[in-house]
PDB file of C-alpha atoms in Angstrom:
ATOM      1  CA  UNK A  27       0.000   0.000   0.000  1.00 93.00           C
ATOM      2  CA  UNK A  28       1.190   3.097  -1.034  1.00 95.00           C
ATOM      3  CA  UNK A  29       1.024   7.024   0.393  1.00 95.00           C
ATOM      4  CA  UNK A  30       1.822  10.305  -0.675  1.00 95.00           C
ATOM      5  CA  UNK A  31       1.230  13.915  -0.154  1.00 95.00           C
ATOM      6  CA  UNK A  32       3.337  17.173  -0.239  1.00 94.00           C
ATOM      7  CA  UNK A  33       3.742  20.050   1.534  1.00 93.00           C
ATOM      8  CA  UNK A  34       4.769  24.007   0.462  1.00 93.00           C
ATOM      9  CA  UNK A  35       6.603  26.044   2.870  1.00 92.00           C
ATOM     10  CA  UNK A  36       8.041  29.798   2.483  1.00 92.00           C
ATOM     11  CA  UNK A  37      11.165  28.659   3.439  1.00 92.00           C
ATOM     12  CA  UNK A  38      14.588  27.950   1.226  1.00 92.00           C
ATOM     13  CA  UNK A  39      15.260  24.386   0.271  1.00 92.00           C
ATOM     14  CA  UNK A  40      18.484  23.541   1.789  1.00 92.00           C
ATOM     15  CA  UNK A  41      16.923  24.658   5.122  1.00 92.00           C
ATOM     16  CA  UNK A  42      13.692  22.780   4.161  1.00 92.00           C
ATOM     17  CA  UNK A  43      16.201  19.117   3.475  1.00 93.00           C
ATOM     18  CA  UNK A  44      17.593  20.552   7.310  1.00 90.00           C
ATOM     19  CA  UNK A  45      15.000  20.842   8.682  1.00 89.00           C
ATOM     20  CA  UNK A  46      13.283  17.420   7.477  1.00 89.00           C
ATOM     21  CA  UNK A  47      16.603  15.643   7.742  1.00 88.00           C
ATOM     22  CA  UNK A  48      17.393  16.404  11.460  1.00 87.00           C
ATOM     23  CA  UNK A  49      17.417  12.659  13.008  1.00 87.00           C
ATOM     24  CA  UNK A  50      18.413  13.689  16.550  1.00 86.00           C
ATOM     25  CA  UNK A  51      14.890  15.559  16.455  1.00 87.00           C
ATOM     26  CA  UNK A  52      13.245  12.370  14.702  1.00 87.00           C
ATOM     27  CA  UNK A  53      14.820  10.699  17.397  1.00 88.00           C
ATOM     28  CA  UNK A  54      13.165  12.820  20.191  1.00 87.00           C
ATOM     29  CA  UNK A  55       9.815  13.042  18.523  1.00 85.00           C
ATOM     30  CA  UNK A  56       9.756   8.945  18.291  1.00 86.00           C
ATOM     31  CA  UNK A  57      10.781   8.434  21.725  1.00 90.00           C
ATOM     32  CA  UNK A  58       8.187  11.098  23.379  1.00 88.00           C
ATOM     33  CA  UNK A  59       4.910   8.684  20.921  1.00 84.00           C
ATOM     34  CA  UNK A  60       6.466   6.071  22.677  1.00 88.00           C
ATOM     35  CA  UNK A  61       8.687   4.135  21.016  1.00 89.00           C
ATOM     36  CA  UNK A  62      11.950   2.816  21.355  1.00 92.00           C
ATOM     37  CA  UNK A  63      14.620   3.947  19.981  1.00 91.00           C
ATOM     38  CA  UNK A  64      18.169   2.171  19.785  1.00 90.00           C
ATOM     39  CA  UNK A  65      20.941   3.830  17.193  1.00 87.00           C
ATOM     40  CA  UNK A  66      22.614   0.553  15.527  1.00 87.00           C
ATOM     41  CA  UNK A  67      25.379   2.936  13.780  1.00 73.00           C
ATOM     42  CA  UNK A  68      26.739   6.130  15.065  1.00 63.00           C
ATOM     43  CA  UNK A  69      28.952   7.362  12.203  1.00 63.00           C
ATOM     44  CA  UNK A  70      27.618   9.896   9.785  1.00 62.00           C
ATOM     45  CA  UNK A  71      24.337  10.749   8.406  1.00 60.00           C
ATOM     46  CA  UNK A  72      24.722   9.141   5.604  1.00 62.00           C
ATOM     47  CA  UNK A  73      24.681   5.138   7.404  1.00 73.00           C
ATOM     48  CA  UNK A  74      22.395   5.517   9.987  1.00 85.00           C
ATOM     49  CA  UNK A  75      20.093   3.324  11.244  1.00 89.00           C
ATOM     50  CA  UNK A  76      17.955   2.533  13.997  1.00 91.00           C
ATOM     51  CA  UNK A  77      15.888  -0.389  15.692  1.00 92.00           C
ATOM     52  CA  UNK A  78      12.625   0.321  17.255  1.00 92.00           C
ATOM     53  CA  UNK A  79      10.255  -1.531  19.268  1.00 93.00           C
ATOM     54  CA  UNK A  80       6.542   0.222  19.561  1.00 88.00           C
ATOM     55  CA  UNK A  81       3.206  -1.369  20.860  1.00 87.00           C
ATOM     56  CA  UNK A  82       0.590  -1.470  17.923  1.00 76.00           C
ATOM     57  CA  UNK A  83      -2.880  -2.867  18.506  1.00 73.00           C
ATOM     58  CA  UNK A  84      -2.061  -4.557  21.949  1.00 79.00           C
ATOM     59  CA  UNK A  85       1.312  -5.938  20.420  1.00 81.00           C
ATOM     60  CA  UNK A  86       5.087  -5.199  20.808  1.00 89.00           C
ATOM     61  CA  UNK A  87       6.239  -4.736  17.509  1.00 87.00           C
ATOM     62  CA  UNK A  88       9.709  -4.469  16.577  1.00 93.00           C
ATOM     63  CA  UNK A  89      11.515  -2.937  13.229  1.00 93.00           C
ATOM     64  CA  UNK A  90      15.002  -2.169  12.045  1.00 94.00           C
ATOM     65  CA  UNK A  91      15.457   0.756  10.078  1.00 92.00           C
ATOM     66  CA  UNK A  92      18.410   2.006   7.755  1.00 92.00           C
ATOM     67  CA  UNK A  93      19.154   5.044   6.347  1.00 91.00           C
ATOM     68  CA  UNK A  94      19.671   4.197   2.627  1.00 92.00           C
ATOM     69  CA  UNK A  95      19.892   7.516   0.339  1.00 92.00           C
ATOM     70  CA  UNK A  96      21.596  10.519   1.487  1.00 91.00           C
ATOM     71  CA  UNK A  97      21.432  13.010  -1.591  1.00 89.00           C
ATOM     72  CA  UNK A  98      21.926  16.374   0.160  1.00 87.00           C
ATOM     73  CA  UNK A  99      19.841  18.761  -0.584  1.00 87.00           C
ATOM     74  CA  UNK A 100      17.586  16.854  -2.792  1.00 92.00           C
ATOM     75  CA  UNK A 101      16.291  13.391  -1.178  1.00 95.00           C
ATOM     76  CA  UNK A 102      16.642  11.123   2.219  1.00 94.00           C
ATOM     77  CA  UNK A 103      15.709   7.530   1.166  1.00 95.00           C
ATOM     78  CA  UNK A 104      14.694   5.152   4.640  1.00 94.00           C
ATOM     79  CA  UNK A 105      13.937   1.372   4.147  1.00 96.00           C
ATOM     80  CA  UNK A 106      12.320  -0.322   7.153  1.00 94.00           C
ATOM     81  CA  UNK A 107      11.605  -4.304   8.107  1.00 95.00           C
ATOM     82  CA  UNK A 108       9.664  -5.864  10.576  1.00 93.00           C
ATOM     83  CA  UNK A 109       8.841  -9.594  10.925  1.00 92.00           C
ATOM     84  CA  UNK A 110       5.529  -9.302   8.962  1.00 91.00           C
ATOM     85  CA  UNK A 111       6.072  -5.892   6.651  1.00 93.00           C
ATOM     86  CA  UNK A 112       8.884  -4.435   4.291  1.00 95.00           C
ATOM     87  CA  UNK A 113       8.315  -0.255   4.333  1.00 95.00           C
ATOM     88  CA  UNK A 114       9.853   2.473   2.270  1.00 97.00           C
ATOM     89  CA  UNK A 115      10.295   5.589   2.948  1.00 95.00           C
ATOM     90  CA  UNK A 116      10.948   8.605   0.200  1.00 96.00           C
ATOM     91  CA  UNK A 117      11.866  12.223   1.182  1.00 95.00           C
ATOM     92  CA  UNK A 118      12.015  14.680  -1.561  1.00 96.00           C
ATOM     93  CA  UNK A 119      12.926  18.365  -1.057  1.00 95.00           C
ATOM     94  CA  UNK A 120      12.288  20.741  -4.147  1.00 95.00           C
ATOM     95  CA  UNK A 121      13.232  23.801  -4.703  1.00 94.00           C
ATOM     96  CA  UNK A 122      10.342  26.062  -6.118  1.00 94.00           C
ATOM     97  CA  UNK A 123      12.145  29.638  -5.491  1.00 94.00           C
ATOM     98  CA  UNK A 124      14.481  30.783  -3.980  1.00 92.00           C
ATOM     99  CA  UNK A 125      12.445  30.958  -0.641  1.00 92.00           C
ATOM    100  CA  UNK A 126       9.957  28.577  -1.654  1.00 94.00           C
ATOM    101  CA  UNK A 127      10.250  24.725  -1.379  1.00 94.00           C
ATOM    102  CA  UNK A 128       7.991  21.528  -1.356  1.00 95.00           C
ATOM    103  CA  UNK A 129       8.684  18.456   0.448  1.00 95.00           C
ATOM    104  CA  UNK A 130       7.269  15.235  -0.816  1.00 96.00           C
ATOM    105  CA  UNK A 131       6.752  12.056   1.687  1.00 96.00           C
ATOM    106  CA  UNK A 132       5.792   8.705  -0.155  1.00 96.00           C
ATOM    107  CA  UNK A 133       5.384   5.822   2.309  1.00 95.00           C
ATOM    108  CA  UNK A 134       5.190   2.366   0.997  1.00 96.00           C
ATOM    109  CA  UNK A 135       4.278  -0.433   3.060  1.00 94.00           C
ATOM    110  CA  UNK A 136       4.623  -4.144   1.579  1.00 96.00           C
ATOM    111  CA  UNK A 137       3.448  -7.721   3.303  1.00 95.00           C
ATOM    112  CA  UNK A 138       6.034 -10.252   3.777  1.00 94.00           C
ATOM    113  CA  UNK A 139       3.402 -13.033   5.080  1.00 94.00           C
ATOM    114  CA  UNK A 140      -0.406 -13.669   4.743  1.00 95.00           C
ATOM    115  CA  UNK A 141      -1.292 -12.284   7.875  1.00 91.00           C
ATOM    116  CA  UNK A 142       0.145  -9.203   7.112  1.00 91.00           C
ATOM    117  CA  UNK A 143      -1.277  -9.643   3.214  1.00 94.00           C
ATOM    118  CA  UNK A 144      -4.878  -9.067   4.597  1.00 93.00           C
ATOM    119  CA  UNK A 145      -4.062  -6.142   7.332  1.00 89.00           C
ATOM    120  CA  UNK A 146      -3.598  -4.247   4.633  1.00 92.00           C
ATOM    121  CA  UNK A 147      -6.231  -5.311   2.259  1.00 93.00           C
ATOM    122  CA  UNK A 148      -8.898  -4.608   5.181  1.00 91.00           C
ATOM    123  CA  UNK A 149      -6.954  -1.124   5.457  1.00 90.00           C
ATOM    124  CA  UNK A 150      -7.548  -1.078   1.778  1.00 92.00           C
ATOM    125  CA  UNK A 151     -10.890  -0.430   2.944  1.00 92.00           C
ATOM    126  CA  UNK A 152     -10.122   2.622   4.720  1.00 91.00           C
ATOM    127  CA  UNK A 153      -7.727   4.004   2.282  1.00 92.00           C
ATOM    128  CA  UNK A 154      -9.138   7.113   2.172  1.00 93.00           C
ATOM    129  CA  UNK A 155      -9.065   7.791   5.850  1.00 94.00           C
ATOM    130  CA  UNK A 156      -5.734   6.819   5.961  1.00 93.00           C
ATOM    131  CA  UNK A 157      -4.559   9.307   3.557  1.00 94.00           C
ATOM    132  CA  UNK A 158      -6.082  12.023   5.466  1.00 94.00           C
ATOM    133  CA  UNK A 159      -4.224  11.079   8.791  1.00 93.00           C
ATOM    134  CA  UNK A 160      -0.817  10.766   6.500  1.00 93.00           C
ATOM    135  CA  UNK A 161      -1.311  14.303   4.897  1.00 94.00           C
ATOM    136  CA  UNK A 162      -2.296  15.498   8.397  1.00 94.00           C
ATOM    137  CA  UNK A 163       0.551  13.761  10.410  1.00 90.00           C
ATOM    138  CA  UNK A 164       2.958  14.779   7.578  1.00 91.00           C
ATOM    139  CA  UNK A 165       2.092  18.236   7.391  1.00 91.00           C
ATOM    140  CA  UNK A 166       2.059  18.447  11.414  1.00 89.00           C
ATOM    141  CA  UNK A 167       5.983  16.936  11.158  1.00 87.00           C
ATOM    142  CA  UNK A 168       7.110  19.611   8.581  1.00 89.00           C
ATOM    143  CA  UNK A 169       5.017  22.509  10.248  1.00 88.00           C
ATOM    144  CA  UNK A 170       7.160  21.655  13.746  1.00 85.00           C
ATOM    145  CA  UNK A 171      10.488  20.743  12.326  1.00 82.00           C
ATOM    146  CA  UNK A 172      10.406  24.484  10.237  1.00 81.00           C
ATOM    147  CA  UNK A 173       9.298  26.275  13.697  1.00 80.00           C
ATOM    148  CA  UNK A 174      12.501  24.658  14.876  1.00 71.00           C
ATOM    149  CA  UNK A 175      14.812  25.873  11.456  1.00 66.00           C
ATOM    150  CA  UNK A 176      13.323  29.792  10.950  1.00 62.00           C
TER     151      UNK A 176
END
């Protein structure tokens, strides 16, 4: 299942890919929803990645994360697995003037098992919904980490 939605700010694009690309804050922002946060690799940004362990629908979950596109100032590229979904995450940063920029999250979440295979076809249902919380969740991420960059 795939998501995506974009965001304008009034706000350069290198600080926009800054702003967006600040893991320590990620990091903090995880940890106070709850989840757990363990850095596998400490070097640079460019070969990060993390495992987590968060409770979803009554169940301790846990994924590893990795960091695997680091194309400053233009994209941040996160792949994700868990023991019943593969996830993708795109970050795209675009330069529309020279105080402009949009940011463009796509989230795609694959099953690696049939139990997983219908969770998402029941969320299928719901698709719509869903996209509104992304959007809203998105745009709620990019609003705080620019209050943080201006």
């Amino acid at each position: 299942m795939k998501f995506s939605t974009r965001t304008d700010k009034n706000i350069p694009a290198e600080k926009m890919f800054d702003a967006v690309g600040d893991f320590d804050r990620m990091e903090r922002v995880l940890i106070r929803r709850g989840v757990s946060v363990r850095r596998v690799d400490n070097s640079t940004d460019a070969t990060r990645s993390w495992d987590l362990g968060f409770d979803w629908r009554g169940q301790k979950r846990e994924m590893k994360l990795a960091l695997v596109q680091f194309d400053r100032p233009e994209k941040l590229g996160l792949k994700g697995r868990s023991r019943s979904f593969d996830l993708q995450i795109g970050i795209s940063v675009v330069a529309l003037s020279r105080k402009k920029s949009r940011v463009v999250f796509e989230f795609e979440v694959r099953p690696r098992n049939m139990r997983a295979r219908l969770a998402i076809q029941t969320a299928k249902l719901g698709k719509s919904k869903l996209d509104r919380k992304f959007a809203q969740s998105v745009a709620d991420f990019v609003n705080d980490a620019v209050d943080v960059y201006v």
